[in-house]
Coordinates of C-alpha atoms in Angstrom, one line a residue:
M18 CA 68.9 30.4 -0.1
S19 CA 68.9 30.1 -3.4
K20 CA 67.1 32.7 -6.5
L21 CA 65.0 29.5 -7.6
N22 CA 63.7 28.0 -4.3
L23 CA 62.7 32.2 -3.5
K24 CA 60.8 31.8 -6.9
N25 CA 59.3 28.5 -6.0
I26 CA 58.0 30.0 -2.8
L27 CA 56.8 32.8 -4.1
K28 CA 55.2 31.2 -6.6
N29 CA 53.1 28.5 -4.8
N30 CA 52.4 31.4 -2.1
I31 CA 51.4 34.4 -4.3
V32 CA 47.4 34.2 -3.3
Y33 CA 48.5 33.8 0.1
I34 CA 50.8 37.1 -0.3
S35 CA 48.6 38.8 -2.2
A36 CA 45.6 38.6 0.3
L37 CA 48.8 39.9 2.9
M38 CA 49.3 42.8 0.6
F39 CA 45.4 43.2 -0.3
S40 CA 45.0 43.4 3.8
F41 CA 47.7 45.7 4.3
M42 CA 46.5 48.0 1.5
V43 CA 42.8 48.5 2.9
F44 CA 44.2 48.5 6.6
I45 CA 46.5 52.0 5.5
L46 CA 43.8 53.2 3.1
G47 CA 41.2 52.8 6.0
A48 CA 43.2 53.7 9.3
F49 CA 45.1 56.7 7.6
F50 CA 43.7 57.7 4.5
T51 CA 39.9 57.6 5.6
D52 CA 38.5 60.9 3.7
T53 CA 39.8 59.4 0.7
F54 CA 39.0 55.7 1.0
Q55 CA 35.4 56.9 1.7
S56 CA 35.6 59.1 -1.6
V57 CA 36.8 56.0 -3.7
V58 CA 34.2 53.5 -2.4
S59 CA 31.2 56.0 -2.5
S60 CA 32.4 56.4 -6.6
V61 CA 32.7 53.0 -7.5
Y62 CA 29.4 52.0 -5.7
S63 CA 27.3 55.1 -7.2
K64 CA 29.3 53.5 -10.8
I65 CA 28.0 50.2 -9.8
M66 CA 24.3 51.4 -9.1
N67 CA 24.0 53.8 -12.3
D68 CA 25.4 51.1 -14.7
F69 CA 26.0 47.1 -13.7
S70 CA 22.9 47.2 -10.9
W71 CA 21.1 44.8 -13.6
V72 CA 24.2 42.3 -13.6
Y73 CA 23.6 41.4 -10.6
Y74 CA 19.7 40.3 -11.0
L75 CA 20.7 38.8 -13.9
L76 CA 23.8 36.7 -12.6
M77 CA 21.5 35.4 -9.4
L78 CA 18.7 34.0 -11.9
I79 CA 21.3 32.5 -13.8
F80 CA 22.2 31.0 -10.9
L81 CA 18.6 29.8 -9.5
F82 CA 17.8 28.4 -13.4
V83 CA 21.1 26.3 -13.0
C84 CA 19.9 24.2 -9.7
I85 CA 16.6 23.4 -10.4
W86 CA 18.0 22.2 -14.6
A87 CA 21.1 20.4 -12.4
A88 CA 18.4 18.7 -10.5
L89 CA 16.0 17.9 -13.0
S90 CA 18.3 16.3 -15.7
K91 CA 19.3 13.0 -16.1
F92 CA 22.7 13.9 -14.4
K93 CA 20.4 14.2 -11.2
N94 CA 21.7 10.5 -9.7
V95 CA 25.6 11.3 -10.5
K96 CA 27.0 11.0 -7.1
L97 CA 29.6 14.4 -5.9
G98 CA 32.9 11.5 -5.7
D99 CA 33.0 7.6 -7.0
D100 CA 29.8 6.1 -7.4
D101 CA 30.6 4.0 -4.5
S102 CA 31.2 6.8 -2.0
K103 CA 28.9 7.6 1.3
P104 CA 27.9 11.0 2.7
E105 CA 31.3 11.7 5.4
F106 CA 28.3 13.8 7.8
S107 CA 24.8 12.8 9.1
N108 CA 22.0 15.0 7.5
I109 CA 21.7 16.7 10.8
S110 CA 25.4 18.0 11.1
W111 CA 25.7 18.5 7.4
F112 CA 22.7 20.7 7.2
S113 CA 23.7 22.4 10.6
M114 CA 27.1 23.4 9.2
L115 CA 26.0 24.5 6.0
F116 CA 23.3 26.7 7.6
S117 CA 25.3 27.8 10.1
A118 CA 28.0 29.1 7.4
G119 CA 25.8 30.0 5.0
I120 CA 23.4 32.5 6.9
G121 CA 25.0 33.4 9.6
I122 CA 24.2 36.4 11.6
G123 CA 22.1 38.0 8.8
L124 CA 19.0 35.7 9.6
V125 CA 19.2 37.9 13.6
F126 CA 20.4 41.0 12.6
W127 CA 17.2 41.6 10.0
G128 CA 15.0 38.6 11.2
V129 CA 13.0 41.6 12.8
A130 CA 14.2 44.9 11.1
E131 CA 13.5 44.2 7.0
P132 CA 10.1 42.9 7.6
L133 CA 9.7 45.9 9.7
S134 CA 10.9 48.3 7.7
H135 CA 9.3 47.2 4.5
Y136 CA 5.5 47.1 6.3
N137 CA 6.6 51.1 7.7
E138 CA 8.1 51.8 4.0
P139 CA 6.9 49.9 1.2
L140 CA 7.7 50.8 -2.5
N141 CA 4.7 52.6 -4.1
I142 CA 2.0 51.1 -1.7
E143 CA 0.3 52.7 1.2
P144 CA 2.5 52.0 4.6
L145 CA 0.7 49.9 7.3
T146 CA -1.9 48.5 5.0
N147 CA -2.1 44.6 4.2
G148 CA -0.4 45.6 1.0
A149 CA 1.8 46.8 2.2
R150 CA 2.0 43.6 4.7
E151 CA 2.0 41.2 1.7
F152 CA 4.9 43.3 0.3
A153 CA 6.9 42.8 3.4
M154 CA 6.2 38.9 3.2
T155 CA 7.1 38.8 -0.3
K156 CA 10.3 40.8 -0.5
S157 CA 11.7 39.5 2.8
M158 CA 11.4 35.7 1.3
L159 CA 13.1 37.0 -1.7
H160 CA 15.9 38.2 -0.5
I161 CA 16.4 35.3 1.7
G162 CA 14.7 32.2 0.7
V163 CA 15.4 29.8 -2.4
S164 CA 16.4 32.4 -4.5
A165 CA 19.6 33.4 -2.6
W166 CA 20.5 30.4 -1.7
A167 CA 21.0 29.1 -5.2
C168 CA 23.8 31.7 -5.3
Y169 CA 25.3 29.3 -2.9
G170 CA 23.9 26.0 -3.9
V171 CA 25.3 26.3 -7.8
L172 CA 29.1 27.3 -7.0
A173 CA 29.1 24.7 -4.3
L174 CA 28.2 21.9 -6.9
A175 CA 30.3 22.9 -9.3
L176 CA 33.2 22.5 -6.8
A177 CA 31.8 19.8 -4.8
Y178 CA 31.3 18.0 -8.6
I179 CA 35.5 19.0 -9.7
H180 CA 36.8 18.0 -6.2
F181 CA 35.5 14.4 -5.4
R182 CA 34.3 13.5 -8.7
K183 CA 37.2 14.9 -10.7
K184 CA 39.8 14.8 -8.1
K185 CA 40.5 18.5 -9.2
P186 CA 42.2 21.0 -5.9
I187 CA 39.1 22.5 -4.2
L188 CA 39.2 25.7 -5.9
I189 CA 37.2 27.9 -8.1
S190 CA 40.4 27.8 -10.8
S191 CA 39.6 24.4 -10.8
L192 CA 36.4 25.1 -12.3
L193 CA 38.3 26.6 -15.5
I194 CA 40.1 23.0 -16.4
P195 CA 37.2 22.2 -18.8
L196 CA 37.6 25.3 -20.9
V197 CA 40.6 26.2 -20.7
G198 CA 42.8 23.2 -20.0
E199 CA 45.0 22.2 -16.8
E200 CA 48.1 23.8 -16.9
K201 CA 46.2 27.4 -17.8
A202 CA 43.9 26.8 -15.1
K203 CA 46.8 26.0 -12.6
G204 CA 49.1 28.6 -13.8
F205 CA 49.0 32.8 -14.1
L206 CA 45.4 33.1 -15.0
G207 CA 43.9 30.6 -12.4
K208 CA 46.2 32.4 -9.6
I209 CA 44.4 35.5 -10.4
I210 CA 41.0 33.8 -10.3
D211 CA 42.0 32.4 -6.8
I212 CA 43.1 35.9 -5.6
F213 CA 40.0 37.7 -6.6
T214 CA 38.4 34.7 -5.1
V215 CA 40.0 35.6 -1.5
F216 CA 38.9 39.2 -2.1
A217 CA 35.5 38.7 -2.3
T218 CA 35.6 36.6 0.3
M219 CA 37.4 38.6 2.8
A220 CA 34.5 41.9 1.3
G221 CA 31.6 39.2 2.6
I222 CA 32.7 38.0 5.9
I223 CA 33.8 41.5 7.0
T224 CA 30.2 42.8 6.1
S225 CA 28.7 40.3 8.8
L226 CA 31.2 40.7 11.4
G227 CA 30.7 44.4 11.3
M228 CA 26.8 43.8 11.8
G229 CA 27.4 41.4 14.2
T230 CA 29.6 43.6 16.1
L231 CA 27.2 46.9 15.5
Q232 CA 24.0 44.4 16.5
V233 CA 25.6 42.6 20.1
N234 CA 26.8 46.1 20.8
S235 CA 23.5 48.0 20.1
G236 CA 21.9 44.7 22.0
L237 CA 23.8 44.7 25.2
N238 CA 23.3 48.7 25.1
Y239 CA 20.0 48.3 25.2
L240 CA 19.2 45.4 28.2
F241 CA 22.5 46.4 29.9
N242 CA 23.4 50.0 29.2
V243 CA 26.8 49.1 27.8
P244 CA 28.0 51.7 26.1
E245 CA 28.0 51.9 22.3
S246 CA 31.6 52.8 21.4
K247 CA 34.4 52.0 19.6
S248 CA 36.3 50.6 22.9
I249 CA 33.2 47.9 23.1
Q250 CA 33.1 47.3 19.6
V251 CA 37.0 46.1 19.8
A252 CA 36.6 44.1 22.9
I253 CA 33.3 42.9 20.8
V254 CA 35.4 41.7 18.2
L255 CA 38.8 40.5 20.2
I256 CA 36.8 37.8 21.9
I257 CA 35.1 36.8 19.1
T258 CA 38.6 36.4 16.9
I259 CA 39.9 34.1 19.9
L260 CA 37.1 31.8 20.0
F261 CA 36.4 31.4 15.9
L262 CA 39.8 30.8 16.2
F263 CA 40.2 28.3 18.5
S264 CA 37.3 26.4 16.2
A265 CA 38.6 27.0 13.1
C266 CA 42.2 25.4 14.0
T267 CA 40.7 21.9 15.5
G268 CA 39.0 21.4 12.6
V269 CA 35.6 20.6 10.4
K270 CA 35.3 17.3 12.2
K271 CA 35.5 19.0 15.9
G272 CA 34.7 22.9 17.0
I273 CA 33.4 23.4 13.7
K274 CA 30.9 20.5 13.5
F275 CA 30.5 21.1 17.7
I276 CA 30.0 25.1 17.5
S277 CA 27.6 24.7 14.4
N278 CA 25.4 21.9 16.5
A279 CA 25.4 24.1 19.2
N280 CA 24.3 27.0 17.1
M281 CA 21.2 25.1 15.7
F282 CA 20.0 24.6 19.0
L283 CA 20.3 27.8 20.2
A284 CA 18.3 29.0 16.9
F285 CA 15.7 26.2 17.0
L286 CA 15.0 27.5 21.0
L287 CA 14.6 31.1 19.8
F288 CA 12.8 30.5 17.6
A289 CA 10.5 28.1 19.8
L290 CA 10.1 30.9 21.9
A291 CA 8.9 33.4 19.3
I292 CA 6.1 31.1 17.8
I293 CA 5.5 30.0 21.7
I294 CA 4.8 33.7 22.7
G295 CA 3.2 35.3 19.3
P296 CA 0.5 35.5 17.4
F297 CA 0.7 31.6 15.4
G298 CA -2.2 32.3 13.7
D299 CA -1.1 35.7 11.9
M300 CA 2.2 34.0 11.3
L301 CA 0.8 30.8 9.3
S302 CA -1.3 33.3 7.7
N303 CA 2.0 35.5 6.8
F304 CA 3.9 33.2 5.9
L305 CA 0.8 31.8 3.2
I306 CA 1.1 35.4 2.2
G307 CA 4.9 35.8 1.5
L308 CA 4.9 32.1 -0.4
K309 CA 2.1 33.1 -2.6
G310 CA 3.7 36.5 -3.3
Y311 CA 7.2 34.6 -3.9
A312 CA 5.7 32.3 -6.1
I313 CA 4.6 35.1 -8.1
E314 CA 7.1 36.9 -8.4
M315 CA 9.3 33.8 -9.0
V316 CA 8.0 33.4 -12.1
T317 CA 6.9 37.1 -13.4
T318 CA 9.2 40.1 -11.7
N319 CA 11.8 38.2 -9.9
N320 CA 15.1 39.3 -10.4
N321 CA 13.8 41.9 -13.3
I322 CA 16.6 43.1 -15.1
F323 CA 15.6 46.0 -16.0
V324 CA 15.0 47.7 -12.0
K325 CA 16.2 50.9 -10.9
G326 CA 15.6 52.8 -7.9
D327 CA 16.9 54.0 -4.2
W328 CA 14.9 51.2 -3.2
Y329 CA 16.1 48.3 -4.9
N330 CA 19.7 49.5 -4.6
K331 CA 19.4 49.7 -0.6
W332 CA 17.6 46.5 -0.3
T333 CA 17.8 44.0 -3.3
L334 CA 21.1 45.3 -4.9
F335 CA 22.8 44.9 -1.5
Y336 CA 21.5 41.4 -0.5
W337 CA 22.6 40.3 -4.1
G338 CA 26.0 42.0 -3.7
W339 CA 26.2 40.3 -0.2
W340 CA 25.3 36.6 -1.1
I341 CA 27.6 36.9 -4.3
A342 CA 30.3 38.2 -1.8
W343 CA 29.9 35.0 0.5
A344 CA 30.0 32.7 -2.2
P345 CA 33.1 31.6 -2.5
S346 CA 33.8 30.8 1.1
V347 CA 29.8 29.3 1.7
A348 CA 30.2 27.4 -1.3
I349 CA 33.7 25.8 -0.8
F350 CA 32.9 25.1 3.1
I351 CA 29.4 23.2 1.7
A352 CA 31.2 21.2 -1.1
R353 CA 34.1 20.4 1.3
I354 CA 31.4 18.5 3.7
S355 CA 28.8 17.2 1.1
K356 CA 31.1 14.6 -0.7
G357 CA 28.8 11.0 -1.8
R358 CA 25.8 13.0 -2.1
T359 CA 24.0 12.9 -5.5
I360 CA 23.7 16.4 -7.4
R361 CA 19.5 15.8 -6.6
E362 CA 20.2 15.5 -2.8
F363 CA 22.1 18.3 -2.8
I364 CA 20.2 20.4 -4.2
V365 CA 17.2 19.8 -2.5
G366 CA 19.1 19.8 0.9
V367 CA 21.1 23.2 0.1
L368 CA 18.3 25.3 -1.6
L369 CA 14.9 24.0 -0.2
V370 CA 16.0 22.9 3.4
P371 CA 17.9 25.9 4.3
G372 CA 15.9 28.1 2.0
G373 CA 12.6 26.7 3.5
V374 CA 13.5 27.7 7.5
C375 CA 14.9 31.3 6.3
M376 CA 11.6 31.9 4.8
A377 CA 9.9 30.6 8.2
W378 CA 12.4 32.5 10.1
M379 CA 11.6 35.9 8.2
T380 CA 8.0 35.5 9.0
V381 CA 7.9 34.4 12.3
F382 CA 9.9 37.2 13.3
G383 CA 8.7 39.7 10.7
T384 CA 5.0 38.7 12.3
L385 CA 6.7 39.9 15.8
G386 CA 7.5 43.2 14.2
L387 CA 4.5 43.6 12.4
N388 CA 1.9 43.4 14.9
V389 CA 3.4 45.3 18.0
P390 CA 1.8 49.1 18.3
T391 CA 2.5 51.5 15.1
E392 CA 4.5 53.8 17.3
I393 CA 6.6 51.5 18.6
G394 CA 7.7 49.6 14.8
K395 CA 8.6 53.4 13.8
L396 CA 10.5 53.4 16.9
A397 CA 12.2 50.3 16.5
I398 CA 13.2 50.9 12.3
Q399 CA 15.1 54.3 13.7
K400 CA 17.8 52.1 14.4
V401 CA 17.7 48.6 12.6
E402 CA 20.6 47.3 15.2
T403 CA 18.3 47.4 18.1
A404 CA 14.7 46.7 16.0
M405 CA 15.3 42.6 17.5
F406 CA 15.3 43.9 20.6
V407 CA 12.7 46.7 20.8
V408 CA 10.2 44.5 19.3
F409 CA 10.7 41.6 21.7
E410 CA 10.5 44.0 25.0
Q411 CA 6.9 44.2 23.7
Y412 CA 5.9 40.2 24.3
P413 CA 6.0 37.8 27.7
L414 CA 9.6 36.6 28.3
G415 CA 11.3 39.1 26.0
F416 CA 14.5 39.2 27.8
L417 CA 14.6 35.6 27.6
M418 CA 14.8 35.8 24.0
S419 CA 16.7 39.3 23.9
I420 CA 19.3 37.1 25.6
V421 CA 19.3 33.9 24.2
A422 CA 19.6 36.3 20.6
I423 CA 22.7 37.6 21.8
I424 CA 24.5 34.3 22.8
L425 CA 23.1 33.4 19.0
L426 CA 24.7 36.5 17.8
F427 CA 28.0 35.2 19.1
T428 CA 27.7 31.7 18.2
F429 CA 26.7 33.0 14.5
F430 CA 29.9 35.2 14.4
I431 CA 31.9 32.3 15.4
T432 CA 30.5 29.4 12.9
S433 CA 30.4 32.3 10.0
A434 CA 34.3 33.4 10.5
D435 CA 35.5 30.0 11.4
S436 CA 33.9 28.6 8.7
A437 CA 35.2 31.2 6.6
T438 CA 39.2 31.5 8.1
Y439 CA 39.4 27.7 7.1
V440 CA 37.9 28.1 3.9
L441 CA 40.6 31.1 3.1
G442 CA 43.1 29.2 4.5
M443 CA 42.3 26.1 2.0
I444 CA 42.5 28.8 -1.4
V445 CA 45.4 30.0 0.1
S446 CA 46.9 27.0 0.4
N447 CA 46.7 26.0 -3.1
G448 CA 43.2 23.9 -2.4
K449 CA 45.0 21.9 0.5
L450 CA 42.6 19.9 3.0
E451 CA 44.6 20.7 5.9
V452 CA 46.2 24.1 6.7
K453 CA 48.1 25.0 8.5
N454 CA 47.1 26.7 12.1
S455 CA 49.5 29.4 11.4
K456 CA 47.5 31.1 8.4
K457 CA 44.4 30.3 9.6
I458 CA 45.5 33.0 12.8
I459 CA 46.9 35.3 10.6
L460 CA 43.9 35.7 7.7
G461 CA 41.5 35.2 10.9
I462 CA 42.8 38.4 12.5
L463 CA 43.1 40.1 9.3
Q464 CA 39.8 39.4 9.2
S465 CA 38.8 41.1 12.7
V466 CA 41.1 44.3 12.3
L467 CA 39.6 45.2 8.5
T468 CA 36.6 44.4 10.1
L469 CA 37.0 47.1 12.7
V470 CA 39.3 49.5 10.3
L471 CA 35.8 49.6 7.9
L472 CA 33.3 50.0 10.8
F473 CA 35.7 53.1 12.2
A474 CA 36.2 54.5 8.8
G475 CA 32.4 54.4 7.4
G476 CA 30.3 52.7 9.7
L477 CA 27.6 49.9 8.4
E478 CA 27.2 51.3 5.2
M479 CA 31.2 51.5 4.5
V480 CA 30.7 48.1 5.0
Q481 CA 28.2 47.4 2.5
N482 CA 29.2 49.0 -0.1
A483 CA 32.6 47.2 0.3
S484 CA 30.7 43.9 -0.1
I485 CA 28.5 45.0 -3.0
I486 CA 31.7 46.6 -5.2
M487 CA 34.0 42.8 -4.6
A488 CA 31.0 40.8 -5.2
L489 CA 30.4 42.1 -9.1
P490 CA 34.1 41.3 -10.7
F491 CA 33.2 37.5 -8.7
G492 CA 29.9 37.3 -9.9
I493 CA 31.4 37.0 -13.3
I494 CA 33.6 34.9 -12.5
M495 CA 31.3 32.6 -10.8
L496 CA 29.4 32.5 -14.4
I497 CA 32.8 31.5 -16.3
S498 CA 33.3 28.5 -13.4
I499 CA 29.8 27.5 -13.7
G500 CA 30.6 26.6 -17.7
G501 CA 33.0 25.2 -16.6
F502 CA 31.2 22.8 -14.7
I503 CA 28.1 22.6 -17.4
K504 CA 30.5 21.1 -19.9
A505 CA 32.5 18.9 -17.5
L506 CA 29.3 17.5 -16.5
S507 CA 28.5 16.5 -20.2
S508 CA 31.5 14.6 -19.8
E509 CA 29.3 12.0 -17.9
K510 CA 27.0 11.5 -20.8
L511 CA 29.9 10.6 -22.7
V512 CA 31.6 7.9 -19.8
K513 CA 28.1 6.7 -19.0
E514 CA 27.7 5.8 -23.0
E515 CA 31.2 4.5 -23.0
K516 CA 30.0 2.4 -20.2
D517 CA 27.2 1.1 -20.8
L518 CA 28.8 0.6 -25.0
N519 CA 31.4 -1.6 -23.7
S520 CA 28.9 -3.6 -21.5
E521 CA 26.4 -4.1 -24.8
K522 CA 29.9 -5.4 -26.6
L523 CA 30.9 -7.3 -23.8
S524 CA 27.5 -9.1 -23.4
K525 CA 27.4 -10.2 -27.1
K526 CA 30.6 -11.7 -26.6
E527 CA 29.4 -13.5 -23.6
K528 CA 26.3 -14.7 -25.4
I529 CA 28.7 -15.9 -28.2
L530 CA 31.2 -17.5 -26.2
I531 CA 28.2 -19.1 -24.0
N532 CA 26.6 -20.9 -27.3
K533 CA 30.0 -22.4 -28.7
G534 CA 30.3 -23.8 -25.0
K535 CA 26.9 -25.1 -25.6
N536 CA 28.0 -26.2 -29.2
T537 CA 30.7 -28.0 -27.9
V538 CA 29.1 -29.5 -25.0
S539 CA 26.7 -31.4 -27.6
T540 CA 29.4 -32.3 -29.6
I541 CA 31.2 -34.1 -27.1
K542 CA 27.9 -36.0 -25.9
S543 CA 26.7 -37.0 -29.5
L544 CA 30.4 -38.5 -30.4
D545 CA 30.3 -40.6 -26.5
I546 CA 33.2 -39.1 -25.6

C-alpha cells in the first residue's frame, strides 16, 4: 500500500479512528487506573459545577427560543427537503421512532422516582405538603417536558434542513458551512467538530445504558431475587447488545422501525394500566398543578442562569447535561426520519407531542408514588433503581405492571442503543446514510463495554458525571451550529424574493407579448388579410 493511499484512508477515517482511540483510552483508565480516573472525573465535574453551570441553563433557554422563533417565523412553511417532497414515514411511525430514540430508559427510570424524591425532599419547602406536591410536579415537567425537547428539536431541525434542503452530509460539521465555507467545514475544523460529536454521543448513550442496566438488575432482584452483581449486569448488557445490534444492522425501515412501534405499544399498555389502577382524579389535578407551575416558570425563573446549589446540581444540571449529551445522536436520527415535513410541522411534532406525553407520563406515575403511604414513599426513594417496583407493589395489578415495566426497559434499552449506534456509524462514515454493519457492530460493542467499565469504576454517579462533562463542549458546538442554520435559513428569503422578482418580471413580459399579439391580430383583421 502506497503512502498516498494510507494517507487518504487515515483522512477519510479520522473520526472513526478517533472514536476507537477514545474508547480504548477510557477503557484503560476505567479498568486499570480506577482511582485516578474517578479523581480526574470528580475534579472536572466540581470545576463545572462551580464555574460553568450557568452555561447549561443559558444554552437550554436559547434552544427553546430558537425553536419558538422558527415555528412562528415567515420560514415556518419551508419544507425539510424539496418543495414537492413528502414525508417518508407515517405520523405514527415517525412519532414512535423519535419518541423511543429521544427519551428511552430515563422515562421509566425516573417516572416514579423523581416526583416522589421532590415530594419528600423539596427545595426550601416543607416536605409532604401541597407546596411540595406542586414543586414535585413542576420540576418533573421542567426536566422532561417541552424545554428539554427543544434541545433535540433545534439541532434536529438544523440538520434536516441542511441535509434534505441544502443537500449536505447529515453531520454537525455541515452546519458550519454557512459560517466558514464548505472547504473548512469538511476539513480539519469540521473533523474536530465531528470527533467531539462522537464523544458526546457516546457519553449520552453510556449514561442511559448504565441506568437501564442497574434498574433491570434491581427490578429482577426485587421481583425474583436475582442477585445484584457484576456478573448479572454483564449478562444483561450482553443480551441487550446482541438484540440492539441485530436491530441496528437491519436498518431504519426494518428493525429500528419495528422495535420502536413495539416499544410504543408497551409504553401505552403500562401507561393505561397506571391510569386504570391509580387515582385518576389526583392524576388530573396534579397534571393541572404541574402545568400551571411549569407555565409560570417558563416566563419567570425557568433556566435561570444564576441559580446555584446542590439541589440544582443534582437534578436540573444533570438533566440539562444529559439532554445535551444525547442531542447529537437523537438529533441526527430525528433529522434522518423527518424528510418532507415543514418547519412548523416539525417543531410541533418534536416539541409538543413527545414533550406533552412525557409530562403526562411523569404526572401519572408520579401520582402513584405521591399517593402511597408516607413510610413506603420514603423507603422507595432510598434506592431510585427500585422505587418504581416498590410503589407498583402497593396497587392492584402491581406485579403485572412490574413485569411490563421490565420488558419496556429492555425495549427502550434496544431502541435507544440501536438508533444511537446507527447514528454513530453515520458520523464516522462521513455522513453516509448507508453504514457498514461491521462499523455498527464495533461501535455497539464499544458502547456496551464502556458502560460496564464506568459502572464498575464508580457506579451511576460516575456515569452521570461523565455525561455532564462531555455535554459542555458539545453545547458550545451546538450554539455555533445553530448560528450557521439561522444564517442558511435566511437565504430562503433571498431565494424566494428572487423567484418572486423573476416571476413578476416574467409576468410583465407576458403581458407585453399578449398585448402585442392582440394588436397584431387587430391590425391583420383591419387589413382583411
